[in-house]
Short mmCIF file of C-alpha atoms and ligand atoms in Angstrom, two decimals:
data_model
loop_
_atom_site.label_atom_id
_atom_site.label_comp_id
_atom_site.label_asym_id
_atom_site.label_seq_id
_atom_site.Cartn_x
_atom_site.Cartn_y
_atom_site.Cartn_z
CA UNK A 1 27.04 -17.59 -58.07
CA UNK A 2 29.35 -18.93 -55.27
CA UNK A 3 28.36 -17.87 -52.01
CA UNK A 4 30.90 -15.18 -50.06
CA UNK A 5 33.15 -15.57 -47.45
CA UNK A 6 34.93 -13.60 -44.49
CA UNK A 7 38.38 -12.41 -44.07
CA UNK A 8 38.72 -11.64 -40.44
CA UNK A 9 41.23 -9.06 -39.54
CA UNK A 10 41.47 -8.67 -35.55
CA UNK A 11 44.40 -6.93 -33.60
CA UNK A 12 44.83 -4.25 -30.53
CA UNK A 13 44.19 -0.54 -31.25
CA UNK A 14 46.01 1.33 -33.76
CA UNK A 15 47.86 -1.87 -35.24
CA UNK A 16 46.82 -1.11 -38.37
CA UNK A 17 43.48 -2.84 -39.18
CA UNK A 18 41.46 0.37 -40.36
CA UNK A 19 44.22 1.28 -42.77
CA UNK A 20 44.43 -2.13 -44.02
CA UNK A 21 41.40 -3.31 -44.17
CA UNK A 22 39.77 -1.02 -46.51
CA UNK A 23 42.78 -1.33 -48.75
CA UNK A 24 41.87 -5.22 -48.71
CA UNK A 25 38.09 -4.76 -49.97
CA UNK A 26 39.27 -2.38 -52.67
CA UNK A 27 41.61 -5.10 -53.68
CA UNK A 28 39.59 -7.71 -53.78
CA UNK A 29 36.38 -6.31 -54.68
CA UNK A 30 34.94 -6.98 -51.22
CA UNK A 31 32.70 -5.23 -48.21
CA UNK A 32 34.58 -3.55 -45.27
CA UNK A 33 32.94 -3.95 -41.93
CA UNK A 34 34.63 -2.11 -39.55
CA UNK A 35 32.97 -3.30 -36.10
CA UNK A 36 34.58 -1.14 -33.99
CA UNK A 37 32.30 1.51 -35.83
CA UNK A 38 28.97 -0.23 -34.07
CA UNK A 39 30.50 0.46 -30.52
CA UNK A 40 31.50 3.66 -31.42
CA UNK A 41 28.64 4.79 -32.81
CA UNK A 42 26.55 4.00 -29.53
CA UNK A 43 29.09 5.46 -27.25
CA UNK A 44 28.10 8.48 -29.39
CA UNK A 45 24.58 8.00 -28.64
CA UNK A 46 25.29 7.97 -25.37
CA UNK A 47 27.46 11.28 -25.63
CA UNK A 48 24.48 13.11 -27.43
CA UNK A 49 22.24 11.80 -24.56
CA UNK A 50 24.34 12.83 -22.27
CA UNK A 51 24.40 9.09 -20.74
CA UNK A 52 27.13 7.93 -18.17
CA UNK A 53 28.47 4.94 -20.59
CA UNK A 54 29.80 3.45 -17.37
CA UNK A 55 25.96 3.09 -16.28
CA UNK A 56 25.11 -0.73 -18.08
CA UNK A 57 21.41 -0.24 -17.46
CA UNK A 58 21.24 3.23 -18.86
CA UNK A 59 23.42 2.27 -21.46
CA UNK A 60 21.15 -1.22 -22.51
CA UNK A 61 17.90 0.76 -22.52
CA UNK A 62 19.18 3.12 -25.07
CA UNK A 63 19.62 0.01 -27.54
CA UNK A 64 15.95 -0.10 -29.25
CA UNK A 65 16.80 3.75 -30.09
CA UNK A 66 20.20 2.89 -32.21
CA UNK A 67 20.01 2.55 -35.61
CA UNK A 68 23.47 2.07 -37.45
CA UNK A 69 23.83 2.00 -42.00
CA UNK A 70 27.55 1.47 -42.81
CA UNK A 71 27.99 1.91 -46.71
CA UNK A 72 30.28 3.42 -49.19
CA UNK A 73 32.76 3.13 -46.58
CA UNK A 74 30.53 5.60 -44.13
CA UNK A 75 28.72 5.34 -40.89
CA UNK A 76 25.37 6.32 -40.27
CA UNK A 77 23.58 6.54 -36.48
CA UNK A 78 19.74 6.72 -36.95
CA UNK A 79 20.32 8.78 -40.75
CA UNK A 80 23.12 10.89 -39.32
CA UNK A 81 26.66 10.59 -40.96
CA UNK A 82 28.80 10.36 -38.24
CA UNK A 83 31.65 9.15 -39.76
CA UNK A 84 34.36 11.79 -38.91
CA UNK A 85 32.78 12.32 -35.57
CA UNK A 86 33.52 8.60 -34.14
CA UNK A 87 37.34 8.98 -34.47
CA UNK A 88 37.62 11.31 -31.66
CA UNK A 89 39.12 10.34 -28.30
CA UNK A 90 36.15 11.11 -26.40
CA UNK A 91 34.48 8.68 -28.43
CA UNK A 92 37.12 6.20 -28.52
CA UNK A 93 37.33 6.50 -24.45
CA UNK A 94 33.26 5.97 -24.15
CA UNK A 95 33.27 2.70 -26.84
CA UNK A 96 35.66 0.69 -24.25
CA UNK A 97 33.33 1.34 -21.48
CA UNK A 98 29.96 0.36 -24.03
CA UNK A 99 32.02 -2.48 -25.49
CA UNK A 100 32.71 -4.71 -21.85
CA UNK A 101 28.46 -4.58 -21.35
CA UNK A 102 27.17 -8.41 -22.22
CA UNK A 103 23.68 -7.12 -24.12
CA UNK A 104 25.66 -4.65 -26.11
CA UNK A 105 27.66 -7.29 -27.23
CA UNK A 106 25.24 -9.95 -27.81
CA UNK A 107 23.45 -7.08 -30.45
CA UNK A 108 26.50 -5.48 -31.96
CA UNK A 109 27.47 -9.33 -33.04
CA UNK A 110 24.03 -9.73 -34.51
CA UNK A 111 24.23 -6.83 -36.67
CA UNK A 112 27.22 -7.43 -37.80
CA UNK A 113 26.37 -11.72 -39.03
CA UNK A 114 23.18 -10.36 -40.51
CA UNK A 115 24.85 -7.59 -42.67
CA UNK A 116 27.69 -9.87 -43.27
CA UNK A 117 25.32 -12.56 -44.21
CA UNK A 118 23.16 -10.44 -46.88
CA UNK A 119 26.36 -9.64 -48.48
CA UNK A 120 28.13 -13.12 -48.72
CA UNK A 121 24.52 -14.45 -50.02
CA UNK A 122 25.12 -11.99 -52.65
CA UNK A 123 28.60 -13.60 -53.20
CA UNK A 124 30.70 -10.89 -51.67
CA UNK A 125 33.78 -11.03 -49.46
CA UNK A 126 33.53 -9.49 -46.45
CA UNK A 127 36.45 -8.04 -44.87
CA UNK A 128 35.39 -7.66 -40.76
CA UNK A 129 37.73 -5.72 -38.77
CA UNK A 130 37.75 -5.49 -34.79
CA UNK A 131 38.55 -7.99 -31.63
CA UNK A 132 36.48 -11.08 -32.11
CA UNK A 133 35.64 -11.20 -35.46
CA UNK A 134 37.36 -14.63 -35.78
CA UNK A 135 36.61 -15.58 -32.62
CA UNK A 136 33.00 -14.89 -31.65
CA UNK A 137 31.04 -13.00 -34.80
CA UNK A 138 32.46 -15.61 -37.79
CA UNK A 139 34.12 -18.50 -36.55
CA UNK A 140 34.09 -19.93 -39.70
CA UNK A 141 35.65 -16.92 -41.50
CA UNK A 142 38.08 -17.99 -44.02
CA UNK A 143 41.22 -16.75 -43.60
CA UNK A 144 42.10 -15.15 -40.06
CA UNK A 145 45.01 -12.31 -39.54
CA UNK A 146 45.83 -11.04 -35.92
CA UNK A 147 47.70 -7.73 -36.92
CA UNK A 148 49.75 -6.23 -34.35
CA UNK A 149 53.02 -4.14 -33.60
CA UNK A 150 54.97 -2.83 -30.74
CA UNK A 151 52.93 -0.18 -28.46
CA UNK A 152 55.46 2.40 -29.00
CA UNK A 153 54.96 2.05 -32.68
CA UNK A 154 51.22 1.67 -32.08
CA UNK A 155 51.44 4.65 -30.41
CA UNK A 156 53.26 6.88 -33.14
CA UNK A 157 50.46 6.10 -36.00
CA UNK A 158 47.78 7.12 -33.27
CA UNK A 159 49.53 10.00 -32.77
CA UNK A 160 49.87 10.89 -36.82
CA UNK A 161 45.96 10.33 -36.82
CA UNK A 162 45.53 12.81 -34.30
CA UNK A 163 47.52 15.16 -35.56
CA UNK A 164 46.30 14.74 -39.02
CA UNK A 165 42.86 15.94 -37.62
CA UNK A 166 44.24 19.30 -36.32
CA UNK A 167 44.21 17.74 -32.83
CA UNK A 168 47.40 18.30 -30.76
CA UNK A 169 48.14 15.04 -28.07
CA UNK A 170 52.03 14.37 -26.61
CA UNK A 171 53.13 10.88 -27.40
CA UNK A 172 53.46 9.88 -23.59
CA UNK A 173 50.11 10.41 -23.60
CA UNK A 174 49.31 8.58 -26.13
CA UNK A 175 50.86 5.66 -25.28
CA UNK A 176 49.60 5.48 -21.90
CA UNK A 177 46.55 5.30 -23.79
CA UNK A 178 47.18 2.89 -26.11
CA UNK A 179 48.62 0.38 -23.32
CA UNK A 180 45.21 0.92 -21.07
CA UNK A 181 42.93 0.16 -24.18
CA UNK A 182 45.32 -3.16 -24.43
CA UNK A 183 44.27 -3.99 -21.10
CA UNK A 184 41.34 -3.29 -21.96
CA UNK A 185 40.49 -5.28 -24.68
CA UNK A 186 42.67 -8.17 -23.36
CA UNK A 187 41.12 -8.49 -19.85
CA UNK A 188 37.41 -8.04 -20.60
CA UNK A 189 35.32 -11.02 -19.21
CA UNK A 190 33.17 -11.19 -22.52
CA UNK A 191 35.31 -11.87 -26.16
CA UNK A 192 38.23 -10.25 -25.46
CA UNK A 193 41.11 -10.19 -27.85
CA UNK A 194 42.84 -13.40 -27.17
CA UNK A 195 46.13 -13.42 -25.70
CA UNK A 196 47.28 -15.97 -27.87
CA UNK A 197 46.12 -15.88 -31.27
CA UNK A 198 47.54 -18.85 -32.98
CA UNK A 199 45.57 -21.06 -30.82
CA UNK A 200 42.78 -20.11 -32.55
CA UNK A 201 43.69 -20.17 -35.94
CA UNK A 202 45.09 -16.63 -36.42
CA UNK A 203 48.26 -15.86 -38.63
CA UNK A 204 50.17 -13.21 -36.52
CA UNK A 205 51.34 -10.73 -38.35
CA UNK A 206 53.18 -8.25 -36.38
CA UNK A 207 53.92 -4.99 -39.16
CA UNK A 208 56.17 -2.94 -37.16
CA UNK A 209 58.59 -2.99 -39.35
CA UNK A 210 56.59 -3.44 -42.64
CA UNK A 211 54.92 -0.75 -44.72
CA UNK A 212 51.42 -0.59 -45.58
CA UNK A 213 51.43 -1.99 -49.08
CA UNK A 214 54.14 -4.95 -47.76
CA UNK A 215 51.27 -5.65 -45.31
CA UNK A 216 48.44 -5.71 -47.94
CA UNK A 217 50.60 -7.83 -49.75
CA UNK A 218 51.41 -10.24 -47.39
CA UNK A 219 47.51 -10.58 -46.16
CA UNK A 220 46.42 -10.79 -50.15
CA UNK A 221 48.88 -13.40 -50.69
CA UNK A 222 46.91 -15.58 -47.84
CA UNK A 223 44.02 -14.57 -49.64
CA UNK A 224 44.94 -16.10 -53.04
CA UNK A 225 46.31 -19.07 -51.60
CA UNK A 226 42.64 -19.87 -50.49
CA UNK A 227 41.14 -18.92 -53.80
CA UNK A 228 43.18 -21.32 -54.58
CA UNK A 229 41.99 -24.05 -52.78
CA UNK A 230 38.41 -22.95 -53.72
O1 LIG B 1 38.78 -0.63 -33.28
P1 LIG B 1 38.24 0.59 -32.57
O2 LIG B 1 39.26 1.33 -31.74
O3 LIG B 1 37.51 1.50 -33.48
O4 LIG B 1 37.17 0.01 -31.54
C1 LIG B 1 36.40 0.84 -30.70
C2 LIG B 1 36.12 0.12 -29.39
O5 LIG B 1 35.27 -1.00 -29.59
C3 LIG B 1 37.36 -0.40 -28.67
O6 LIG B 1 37.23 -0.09 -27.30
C4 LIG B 1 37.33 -1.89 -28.84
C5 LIG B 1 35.88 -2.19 -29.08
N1 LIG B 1 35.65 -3.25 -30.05
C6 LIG B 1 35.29 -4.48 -29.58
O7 LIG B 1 35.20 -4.66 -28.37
N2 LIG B 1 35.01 -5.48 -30.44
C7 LIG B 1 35.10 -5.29 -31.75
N3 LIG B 1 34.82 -6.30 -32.59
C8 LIG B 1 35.51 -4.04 -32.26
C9 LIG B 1 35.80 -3.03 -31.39
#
């Protein structure tokens, strides 16, 4: 059995990536690892303990108590499916503040190379979704996609999301938000998402104007090309 590999699929907030990535695993028969889930799912932690996620030392000594199982496409923290519950905003909000802390980083990466590595021992693909996937947690991964698309249109799928949970937001709103958690992700000292992706091996891929099956397409496509070469 030849050994797995990782399609990296990084990108700013509501490009995309959580719609597409799944779609890629079912395609090619591979494991979804949405990252973003791991800082999520401890800025829920914090929410339950009713911890200041702006407080790093609070924050950091919560980290022997959080426990995360992603399978079947659902997310578990310590046995609890929390899978709906980590799309909110107030969840979203609290994962940007968990997600700039150094030691939080240093163990959400860890998870995330030793689940990846079980699977790709076991000759999966791994699809990993999130900021630094190709930069920081697999620098080797095989093929790496930087999926973007104009805030405004960024801004319209977020709102759809929210409004396909029975939440009500007004798209000014929402794309204030959407530019802050740019800034964000782009001016955090520690991995942020790069500000110029090609340097670093990404294929840009900006989908504002493409569907969701044109953008499977085009990443599966990529894909095949280095099955290819296999
Ligand atoms: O992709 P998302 O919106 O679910 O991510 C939630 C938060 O976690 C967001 O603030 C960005 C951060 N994140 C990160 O810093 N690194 C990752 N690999 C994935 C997400």
């Amino acid at each position: 059995m030849s050994k797995g590999f990782v399609i990296a699929i990084d990108g700013p907030v509501a490009a995309g990536k959580g719609t597409i990535s799944p779609l890629l695993a079912k395609n090619l028969n591979g494991f979804y690892l949405y990252t973003g889930a791991m800082y999520r799912c401890l800025a829920l932690l914090c929410i339950k303990r009713g911890i200041d996620t702006k407080d790093e030392n609070t924050v950091v000594n919560i980290l022997p108590e959080f426990g995360i199982n992603v399978f079947d496409n659902k997310v578990f923290l310590n046995g609890e499916d929390v899978t709906e519950r980590i799309k909110r905003e107030d969840v979203a909000m609290a994962s940007s503040d968990v997600a700039v802390i150094k030691k939080v980083r240093e163990e959400m990466v860890s998870i995330q190379q030793e689940i990846a590595n079980k699977l790709m021992d076991e000759g999966k693909i791994v699809i990993a979704e999130g900021r630094d996937t190709a930069t920081r947690v697999f620098p080797d991964a095989k093929l790496k996609i930087f999926l973007t698309a104009t805030p405004e249109v960024r801004a319209k799928r977020r709102l759809l999301q929210i409004e396909e949970r029975g939440e009500k937001a007004k798209f000014e709103n929402v794309l204030k938000d959407v530019k802050l958690r740019d800034e964000q992700d782009l001016d955090r000292k520690i991995d942020p998402l790069v500000k110029n992706p090609e340097e670093f091996g990404y294929i840009v891929l900006d989908n504002s104007n493409m569907s969701e099956e044109e953008t499977v397409d085009f990443i599966l496509q990529k894909a095949e090309v280095l099955n290819d070469k296999n």
